Structures are given as structure tokens and as C-alpha cells.
GROMACS .gro file of C-alpha atoms in nm:
model
  365
    1MET     CA    1   0.000   0.000   0.000
    2ALA     CA    2   0.157   0.323  -0.117
    3LEU     CA    3   0.149   0.629   0.104
    4ASP     CA    4  -0.047   0.927  -0.020
    5THR     CA    5   0.190   1.218   0.021
    6GLY     CA    6  -0.033   1.454  -0.174
    7GLY     CA    7   0.260   1.648  -0.311
    8ILE     CA    8   0.434   1.409  -0.555
    9PRO     CA    9   0.354   1.444  -0.927
   10GLU     CA   10   0.194   1.151  -1.106
   11GLU     CA   11   0.470   1.132  -1.370
   12LEU     CA   12   0.722   1.058  -1.096
   13LYS     CA   13   0.506   0.786  -0.958
   14ALA     CA   14   0.478   0.628  -1.307
   15HIS     CA   15   0.858   0.599  -1.340
   16PRO     CA   16   0.976   0.230  -1.331
   17ASP     CA   17   1.229   0.299  -1.050
   18TRP     CA   18   0.975   0.475  -0.826
   19ARG     CA   19   0.915   0.322  -0.485
   20ASP     CA   20   0.694   0.447  -0.210
   21VAL     CA   21   0.870   0.535   0.112
   22ALA     CA   22   0.820   0.264   0.376
   23PRO     CA   23   0.619   0.381   0.676
   24SER     CA   24   0.814   0.447   0.999
   25VAL     CA   25   0.809   0.181   1.270
   26THR     CA   26   0.714   0.444   1.528
   27ASP     CA   27   0.382   0.524   1.353
   28ALA     CA   28   0.229   0.180   1.418
   29PRO     CA   29   0.055   0.094   1.748
   30THR     CA   30   0.308  -0.182   1.823
   31LEU     CA   31   0.639  -0.306   1.687
   32GLY     CA   32   0.474  -0.615   1.533
   33ASP     CA   33   0.214  -0.402   1.354
   34GLY     CA   34   0.488  -0.177   1.219
   35LEU     CA   35   0.688  -0.475   1.085
   36ARG     CA   36   0.381  -0.634   0.932
   37ILE     CA   37   0.271  -0.309   0.764
   38ALA     CA   38   0.621  -0.255   0.626
   39ARG     CA   39   0.633  -0.614   0.490
   40GLU     CA   40   0.293  -0.578   0.320
   41HIS     CA   41   0.405  -0.243   0.180
   42SER     CA   42   0.716  -0.409   0.032
   43GLY     CA   43   0.505  -0.686  -0.130
   44ARG     CA   44   0.734  -0.966  -0.015
   45SER     CA   45   0.642  -1.281   0.173
   46LEU     CA   46   0.773  -1.416   0.503
   47ALA     CA   47   0.958  -1.691   0.314
   48GLU     CA   48   1.146  -1.440   0.099
   49LEU     CA   49   1.240  -1.228   0.400
   50SER     CA   50   1.340  -1.538   0.598
   51SER     CA   51   1.575  -1.641   0.316
   52LEU     CA   52   1.710  -1.286   0.293
   53THR     CA   53   1.769  -1.233   0.668
   54ARG     CA   54   1.851  -1.599   0.752
   55VAL     CA   55   1.592  -1.578   1.033
   56PRO     CA   56   1.346  -1.866   1.065
   57ALA     CA   57   0.996  -1.776   0.942
   58ARG     CA   58   0.839  -1.873   1.277
   59TYR     CA   59   1.044  -1.606   1.454
   60LEU     CA   60   0.944  -1.343   1.196
   61THR     CA   61   0.580  -1.442   1.249
   62ALA     CA   62   0.628  -1.415   1.625
   63LEU     CA   63   0.771  -1.063   1.587
   64GLU     CA   64   0.476  -0.950   1.371
   65GLN     CA   65   0.228  -1.101   1.623
   66ASN     CA   66   0.414  -0.954   1.923
   67ASP     CA   67   0.459  -1.304   2.062
   68PHE     CA   68   0.794  -1.243   2.226
   69SER     CA   69   0.769  -1.552   2.448
   70THR     CA   70   0.853  -1.786   2.158
   71LEU     CA   71   1.170  -1.600   2.065
   72PRO     CA   72   1.512  -1.732   2.168
   73ASN     CA   73   1.734  -1.552   2.417
   74ARG     CA   74   1.741  -1.175   2.418
   75VAL     CA   75   2.068  -1.131   2.224
   76PHE     CA   76   1.941  -1.334   1.928
   77SER     CA   77   1.600  -1.166   1.945
   78ILE     CA   78   1.755  -0.819   1.918
   79GLY     CA   79   1.963  -0.944   1.622
   80TYR     CA   80   1.649  -1.077   1.452
   81VAL     CA   81   1.470  -0.743   1.500
   82ARG     CA   82   1.766  -0.551   1.361
   83ALA     CA   83   1.795  -0.780   1.054
   84TYR     CA   84   1.419  -0.781   0.986
   85ALA     CA   85   1.395  -0.398   1.012
   86GLY     CA   86   1.699  -0.355   0.785
   87ALA     CA   87   1.549  -0.590   0.519
   88LEU     CA   88   1.225  -0.388   0.525
   89GLY     CA   89   1.408  -0.056   0.489
   90LEU     CA   90   1.319   0.062   0.845
   91ASP     CA   91   1.539   0.235   1.101
   92GLU     CA   92   1.713  -0.054   1.275
   93GLN     CA   93   1.797   0.142   1.591
   94LEU     CA   94   1.439   0.267   1.636
   95ALA     CA   95   1.309  -0.087   1.591
   96VAL     CA   96   1.552  -0.223   1.851
   97GLU     CA   97   1.466   0.052   2.103
   98ARG     CA   98   1.093  -0.013   2.063
   99PHE     CA   99   1.153  -0.387   2.107
  100LYS     CA  100   1.335  -0.320   2.432
  101ARG     CA  101   1.050  -0.101   2.557
  102GLU     CA  102   0.775  -0.348   2.465
  103SER     CA  103   0.971  -0.653   2.583
  104PRO     CA  104   1.175  -0.559   2.890
  105ASP     CA  105   1.455  -0.788   3.004
  106PRO     CA  106   1.337  -0.977   3.319
  107SER     CA  107   1.696  -1.053   3.421
  108VAL     CA  108   1.776  -0.683   3.477
  109PRO     CA  109   1.640  -0.547   3.809
  110LEU     CA  110   1.436  -0.232   3.804
  111GLN     CA  111   1.624   0.083   3.896
  112ALA     CA  112   1.492   0.337   4.143
  113PRO     CA  113   1.325   0.628   3.964
  114VAL     CA  114   1.524   0.947   3.958
  115GLY     CA  115   1.310   1.258   3.974
  116VAL     CA  116   1.373   1.564   3.771
  117ALA     CA  117   1.371   1.775   4.087
  118PHE     CA  118   1.657   1.574   4.237
  119GLU     CA  119   1.861   1.613   3.921
  120GLU     CA  120   1.790   1.984   3.922
  121VAL     CA  121   1.906   2.008   4.285
  122ARG     CA  122   2.223   1.821   4.205
  123ARG     CA  123   2.288   2.051   3.916
  124PHE     CA  124   2.225   2.370   4.113
  125SER     CA  125   2.367   2.251   4.449
  126PRO     CA  126   2.706   2.427   4.407
  127ARG     CA  127   2.528   2.752   4.341
  128LEU     CA  128   2.298   2.708   4.640
  129ILE     CA  129   2.593   2.631   4.867
  130ALA     CA  130   2.778   2.935   4.740
  131VAL     CA  131   2.476   3.160   4.802
  132GLY     CA  132   2.436   3.021   5.155
  133LEU     CA  133   2.801   3.079   5.239
  134ALA     CA  134   2.778   3.432   5.101
  135LEU     CA  135   2.478   3.504   5.328
  136VAL     CA  136   2.656   3.364   5.634
  137LEU     CA  137   2.967   3.568   5.564
  138ALA     CA  138   2.756   3.880   5.513
  139VAL     CA  139   2.579   3.834   5.850
  140VAL     CA  140   2.905   3.766   6.035
  141GLY     CA  141   3.075   4.060   5.870
  142TRP     CA  142   2.787   4.292   5.957
  143ASN     CA  143   2.799   4.188   6.324
  144VAL     CA  144   3.176   4.235   6.339
  145PHE     CA  145   3.142   4.577   6.177
  146GLN     CA  146   2.877   4.680   6.431
  147ARG     CA  147   3.089   4.569   6.725
  148VAL     CA  148   3.400   4.742   6.593
  149SER     CA  149   3.207   5.062   6.525
  150LEU     CA  150   3.072   5.066   6.882
  151MET     CA  151   3.415   5.023   7.037
  152ARG     CA  152   3.568   5.351   7.142
  153ALA     CA  153   3.919   5.429   7.245
  154PRO     CA  154   3.961   5.548   7.607
  155HIS     CA  155   3.967   5.925   7.638
  156PRO     CA  156   4.002   6.156   7.936
  157SER     CA  157   3.700   6.285   8.120
  158ASP     CA  158   3.527   6.598   7.999
  159ILE     CA  159   3.564   6.744   8.350
  160VAL     CA  160   3.893   6.930   8.338
  161ALA     CA  161   3.859   7.091   8.679
  162ILE     CA  162   3.670   7.025   9.002
  163PRO     CA  163   3.375   7.263   9.042
  164GLU     CA  164   3.396   7.504   9.330
  165SER     CA  165   3.066   7.375   9.468
  166TRP     CA  166   3.233   7.034   9.524
  167THR     CA  167   3.496   7.175   9.759
  168LEU     CA  168   3.399   7.198  10.123
  169GLY     CA  169   3.394   7.560  10.237
  170ASP     CA  170   3.391   7.703   9.884
  171VAL     CA  171   3.015   7.696   9.837
  172PRO     CA  172   2.902   8.031   9.698
  173GLY     CA  173   2.750   8.246   9.972
  174GLN     CA  174   2.917   8.053  10.257
  175THR     CA  175   3.162   8.264  10.456
  176ALA     CA  176   3.281   8.019  10.720
  177ALA     CA  177   3.371   7.651  10.714
  178LEU     CA  178   3.125   7.397  10.847
  179ARG     CA  179   3.187   7.276  11.199
  180LEU     CA  180   3.032   6.988  11.386
  181SER     CA  181   2.896   7.055  11.732
  182ALA     CA  182   2.891   6.814  12.024
  183PRO     CA  183   2.653   6.520  11.990
  184ARG     CA  184   2.310   6.572  12.133
  185PRO     CA  185   2.138   6.319  12.357
  186ALA     CA  186   1.901   6.073  12.196
  187PRO     CA  187   1.533   6.166  12.209
  188PRO     CA  188   1.336   5.997  12.485
  189ASP     CA  189   1.160   5.673  12.401
  190GLN     CA  190   0.789   5.673  12.349
  191THR     CA  191   0.612   5.652  12.679
  192ILE     CA  192   0.414   5.333  12.723
  193PRO     CA  193   0.139   5.329  12.985
  194ALA     CA  194   0.186   5.084  13.269
  195LEU     CA  195   0.005   4.754  13.242
  196TYR     CA  196  -0.329   4.767  13.421
  197VAL     CA  197  -0.374   4.495  13.679
  198THR     CA  198  -0.714   4.430  13.830
  199PRO     CA  199  -0.692   4.498  14.203
  200GLY     CA  200  -0.714   4.183  14.411
  201LEU     CA  201  -0.688   3.948  14.112
  202GLU     CA  202  -0.333   3.832  14.187
  203THR     CA  203  -0.416   3.783  14.552
  204GLU     CA  204  -0.720   3.569  14.465
  205LEU     CA  205  -0.527   3.355  14.214
  206THR     CA  206  -0.193   3.310  14.393
  207GLY     CA  207  -0.274   3.383  14.757
  208LEU     CA  208   0.003   3.643  14.768
  209ASP     CA  209  -0.042   4.013  14.821
  210PRO     CA  210   0.174   4.211  14.574
  211ALA     CA  211   0.176   4.507  14.814
  212SER     CA  212   0.324   4.296  15.096
  213PRO     CA  213   0.709   4.306  15.096
  214GLU     CA  214   0.723   4.013  15.337
  215GLY     CA  215   0.526   3.785  15.102
  216LEU     CA  216   0.737   3.877  14.799
  217ALA     CA  217   1.057   3.815  14.998
  218ALA     CA  218   0.933   3.471  15.102
  219VAL     CA  219   0.850   3.378  14.743
  220VAL     CA  220   1.193   3.492  14.623
  221ALA     CA  221   1.368   3.300  14.900
  222SER     CA  222   1.178   2.979  14.823
  223ALA     CA  223   1.239   2.996  14.446
  224PRO     CA  224   1.541   2.804  14.313
  225PRO     CA  225   1.825   3.015  14.176
  226VAL     CA  226   1.840   3.067  13.800
  227GLN     CA  227   2.138   2.882  13.653
  228ARG     CA  228   2.351   2.991  13.363
  229ALA     CA  229   2.230   2.826  13.039
  230PHE     CA  230   2.446   2.660  12.776
  231ASN     CA  231   2.553   2.909  12.508
  232PRO     CA  232   2.721   2.759  12.196
  233ARG     CA  233   3.029   2.963  12.108
  234GLY     CA  234   3.213   2.724  11.878
  235ALA     CA  235   3.198   2.383  11.714
  236ILE     CA  236   2.975   2.121  11.877
  237TYR     CA  237   3.068   1.751  11.855
  238GLY     CA  238   2.910   1.431  11.978
  239ALA     CA  239   2.542   1.336  11.992
  240SER     CA  240   2.247   1.544  11.879
  241ALA     CA  241   2.075   1.789  12.113
  242SER     CA  242   1.766   1.567  12.150
  243ALA     CA  243   1.976   1.261  12.252
  244SER     CA  244   2.201   1.424  12.511
  245GLN     CA  245   2.159   1.563  12.866
  246VAL     CA  246   2.525   1.634  12.943
  247VAL     CA  247   2.739   1.889  12.758
  248LEU     CA  248   3.106   1.970  12.817
  249GLN     CA  249   3.222   2.312  12.698
  250ALA     CA  250   3.586   2.420  12.697
  251ARG     CA  251   3.676   2.751  12.861
  252LYS     CA  252   4.020   2.733  12.703
  253SER     CA  253   4.211   2.499  12.474
  254ALA     CA  254   4.229   2.151  12.633
  255TRP     CA  255   4.230   1.781  12.543
  256LEU     CA  256   3.922   1.556  12.579
  257VAL     CA  257   3.937   1.177  12.534
  258VAL     CA  258   3.623   0.961  12.571
  259SER     CA  259   3.675   0.582  12.591
  260ILE     CA  260   3.471   0.281  12.697
  261GLY     CA  261   3.575  -0.015  12.915
  262ASP     CA  262   3.732  -0.230  12.641
  263GLY     CA  263   3.969   0.050  12.547
  264THR     CA  264   3.777   0.171  12.241
  265THR     CA  265   3.806   0.546  12.192
  266LEU     CA  266   3.477   0.716  12.113
  267PHE     CA  267   3.608   1.070  12.086
  268ALA     CA  268   3.951   1.232  12.108
  269ARG     CA  269   4.017   1.594  12.020
  270GLN     CA  270   4.177   1.912  12.142
  271LEU     CA  271   3.886   2.151  12.190
  272ALA     CA  272   3.937   2.521  12.140
  273ALA     CA  273   3.780   2.782  12.365
  274GLY     CA  274   3.402   2.772  12.314
  275ASP     CA  275   3.394   2.424  12.153
  276ALA     CA  276   3.159   2.170  12.312
  277TRP     CA  277   3.093   1.795  12.318
  278ARG     CA  278   2.748   1.644  12.376
  279ALA     CA  279   2.760   1.316  12.569
  280PRO     CA  280   2.527   1.040  12.447
  281ALA     CA  281   2.278   0.903  12.699
  282GLY     CA  282   2.301   0.541  12.813
  283VAL     CA  283   2.672   0.495  12.731
  284SER     CA  284   2.922   0.370  12.992
  285ALA     CA  285   3.235   0.568  12.920
  286THR     CA  286   3.518   0.751  13.095
  287LEU     CA  287   3.615   1.113  13.034
  288ASP     CA  288   3.988   1.196  13.038
  289VAL     CA  289   4.082   1.564  13.025
  290SER     CA  290   4.412   1.743  13.039
  291ASP     CA  291   4.276   2.016  13.272
  292PRO     CA  292   3.946   1.963  13.461
  293THR     CA  293   3.909   2.334  13.536
  294ALA     CA  294   3.908   2.406  13.161
  295PHE     CA  295   3.565   2.243  13.111
  296ASP     CA  296   3.218   2.355  13.219
  297VAL     CA  297   2.951   2.090  13.269
  298TYR     CA  298   2.595   2.163  13.158
  299LEU     CA  299   2.316   1.934  13.278
  300ASN     CA  300   1.985   1.959  13.090
  301GLY     CA  301   2.103   2.287  12.938
  302GLU     CA  302   2.193   2.455  13.275
  303HIS     CA  303   2.536   2.509  13.423
  304GLY     CA  304   2.634   2.239  13.668
  305GLY     CA  305   2.986   2.344  13.766
  306SER     CA  306   3.322   2.222  13.643
  307LEU     CA  307   3.482   1.880  13.625
  308GLU     CA  308   3.631   1.770  13.956
  309ALA     CA  309   3.905   1.537  13.829
  310THR     CA  310   4.096   1.446  13.517
  311ARG     CA  311   3.899   1.117  13.495
  312THR     CA  312   3.524   1.130  13.532
  313SER     CA  313   3.260   0.863  13.479
  314LEU     CA  314   3.001   0.957  13.218
  315VAL     CA  315   2.745   0.734  13.392
  316GLN     CA  316   2.758   0.957  13.703
  317LEU     CA  317   2.705   1.272  13.497
  318ASN     CA  318   2.407   1.118  13.313
  319ALA     CA  319   2.257   0.995  13.641
  320ARG     CA  320   2.298   1.342  13.792
  321ALA     CA  321   2.129   1.499  13.489
  322GLN     CA  322   1.838   1.256  13.509
  323SER     CA  323   1.795   1.323  13.882
  324LEU     CA  324   1.784   1.698  13.823
  325ALA     CA  325   1.534   1.649  13.540
  326ARG     CA  326   1.304   1.446  13.766
  327GLN     CA  327   1.337   1.704  14.042
  328ALA     CA  328   1.253   1.987  13.803
  329ALA     CA  329   0.954   1.796  13.668
  330ALA     CA  330   0.829   1.735  14.024
  331GLU     CA  331   0.861   2.106  14.108
  332VAL     CA  332   0.673   2.200  13.793
  333ASN     CA  333   0.396   1.955  13.878
  334ALA     CA  334   0.377   2.090  14.234
  335ARG     CA  335   0.351   2.447  14.109
  336THR     CA  336   0.088   2.349  13.857
  337GLU     CA  337  -0.120   2.174  14.122
  338ALA     CA  338  -0.085   2.471  14.360
  339ALA     CA  339  -0.193   2.710  14.084
  340ARG     CA  340  -0.493   2.488  14.005
  341ALA     CA  341  -0.591   2.472  14.374
  342ALA     CA  342  -0.559   2.848  14.412
  343ALA     CA  343  -0.768   2.902  14.101
  344ALA     CA  344  -1.036   2.663  14.229
  345GLN     CA  345  -1.039   2.839  14.567
  346ALA     CA  346  -1.067   3.179  14.401
  347GLN     CA  347  -1.350   3.053  14.184
  348ALA     CA  348  -1.530   2.919  14.489
  349GLN     CA  349  -1.488   3.249  14.671
  350LEU     CA  350  -1.619   3.441  14.371
  351GLN     CA  351  -1.919   3.211  14.350
  352GLY     CA  352  -1.981   3.252  14.726
  353ALA     CA  353  -1.961   3.629  14.694
  354SER     CA  354  -2.205   3.620  14.404
  355VAL     CA  355  -2.450   3.407  14.607
  356ARG     CA  356  -2.427   3.643  14.905
  357SER     CA  357  -2.485   3.944  14.684
  358ALA     CA  358  -2.792   3.777  14.530
  359VAL     CA  359  -2.931   3.688  14.877
  360MET     CA  360  -2.878   4.040  15.009
  361ALA     CA  361  -3.043   4.188  14.700
  362ALA     CA  362  -3.342   3.958  14.745
  363THR     CA  363  -3.368   4.045  15.116
  364ASP     CA  364  -3.359   4.419  15.049
  365GLY     CA  365  -3.627   4.375  14.786
   0.00000   0.00000   0.00000
């Protein structure tokens, strides 16, 4: 079947050497259709082309029918396609490329797709890196320029002379130098009114008359003396405050060694003036000191004198502290009971006075 070009004169077509141009293999839907159309256009049979190309006729038929499964291995198949396309006057390379597209090689693994964007990035990556470095250098250079421009060289102060108003005695309008007079006494403290005490209330509650010097003297004489309390003035060693009733405090630098019966040393140190050691309760130990007069003994937080000897039993000191604690607790209980009895007596007297007043008021009425 000749192609209708529409532009070739009829006298050229009537020439004995005229031949229509074979259609391109890329115009057909498939490679087999293109080969078949080209063979029909040439007017030759499969047997003639098989003899010309030395390709078996069954393989040429398989190529025209797109039956690639009956073809031999891929190398021979590509050779058959190239020879068949060349015998038909077609572009051999185009025929081979289309065969490869329509019959991919199963032995070659598929490659990962490469996007156009990735290729573009790879192509423009040096430019992007250069632009980024230029921006970074511009920012760093701008910061350095700003810092350098703000730095100023040291220069002398603008004040070239001290003003006259800063000099004592040179204040304008002042004729004589300032002089300080003798210190004045402090102003008196704010007067606080004396605490108001209800007359007769203390007598009713305690049984003592505040206006009676003899009663106050008796109370003072019967009260125990106030002892000096323990005052920490340096480092404190030993047990905690809640687990100790005996405290040794050094008046001056002296040695203190605390050991138990088997010879084990619990504490050994040279205490400075003001340092103290709290003795644990319930421990049988012996205190060895270099100078007994250099240590004050505090029992239950109150001064209990000094050590009497260089070796002192800690059990005796703890027993003494416990005895004083029991005695103090007994005195507190006695005072509490006396205060309760006095309060009850005062309450009874007040109630009796109220009853008498009510009876007298009823009698008068």
C-alpha cells in the first residue's frame, strides 16, 4: 500500500524505478504491527524475507504477532529485529529501542526512579551552597562591623577641673567653714502606759499580796536560783541535742578523750575555747581531760559546775542529769497543782460572793 503524500507528481510515480517510502516503525501501534505493515508495503512474503535475513519464518511471524515468548534468548532476538527492520528498509535502531520497551529484560532489576527535581538540585547545588556561604559571611561581617564601630578608644574625662561647689567651704555664699557641734542626747523613748492589773486578782489567784514586801521576799527566798544556760560559742561535737543531757564546753584549749571499758576510743580531740561535746545518753564511758578546770559541765542545758578530776565517769554525769530532770519535773507539777488549787479556791470564793450578793439583793427587795 503506497502512502499518499499529496505532493508528488503523477509522472514521478509512473517511473519504473519509483518506490513508495516505507512507513516508519514508530507510527504503528506496536512493533509487530509496524513490521507487518512494512512487509505488506514491500510486497514480499515471510519466506522471501526469511531467506534474505537468515531468520526462521516462525520467529518473523512471532515478531509481527508480538509473541515475544517464543523467541530465543534476548541477544538473538535483538539481532532478529535488527535484521528484519533492515530488510524492510526501516530504522534498525528505532526498531531495537521499541523492542526493548515493549519486551523488557526480566533478568535486569528495576532501577529506582530518579526525579527531575533531584537532578535539578544536584545541578544547582554548588550555586545554592555558594549563596548560603555568602549570606553567612555577610551576616558575620555585619555583626563584626557593628561591634568594631561601637568600640571607642579610652579618652580623658570631659571634666577638666573640680567645680567650686564640690569643695567643702567654697560653696558660693558661705563665709565660714562647716563645723560639727557636740553630739546631742538621743530623744526619749515613746512613753508606754503601765500595764493595768485588776486589784485583788493576783491575791485571789496566787494567795500572795503584791503590796506585801514580806510575802514577795518569802516567794523569792523559796524559788530556786536561776542557773547559767548553755551558750554555743564554737563547734559542737558528739550526739544530737535531742539525745544528750550532758554537755562539756571548753573555757580554754584543752584535750578531751572519751573511751569505753574495752579501750575503744569514742572521741579524742583538742577543743578550742568555746567548743563543746554532747555526751550520748546510756553509754558507759570515761572522760579523760588534760585540765578539769578548763571544762564547764551543763546538765539539761543549765550550768552544773566544772569537772572535779581528770577522769570522770560519764554514767555519774548522766545519772545526775536525770535526777535533776526528775526534780525539776516534780517542782513544775507541784507548782501546777498549787496554781490549780488556788484558782479553784478563788473561783469558789467568787461564786460565794455572788451568792451572798444575790441573797442580800433579794432580802432588800
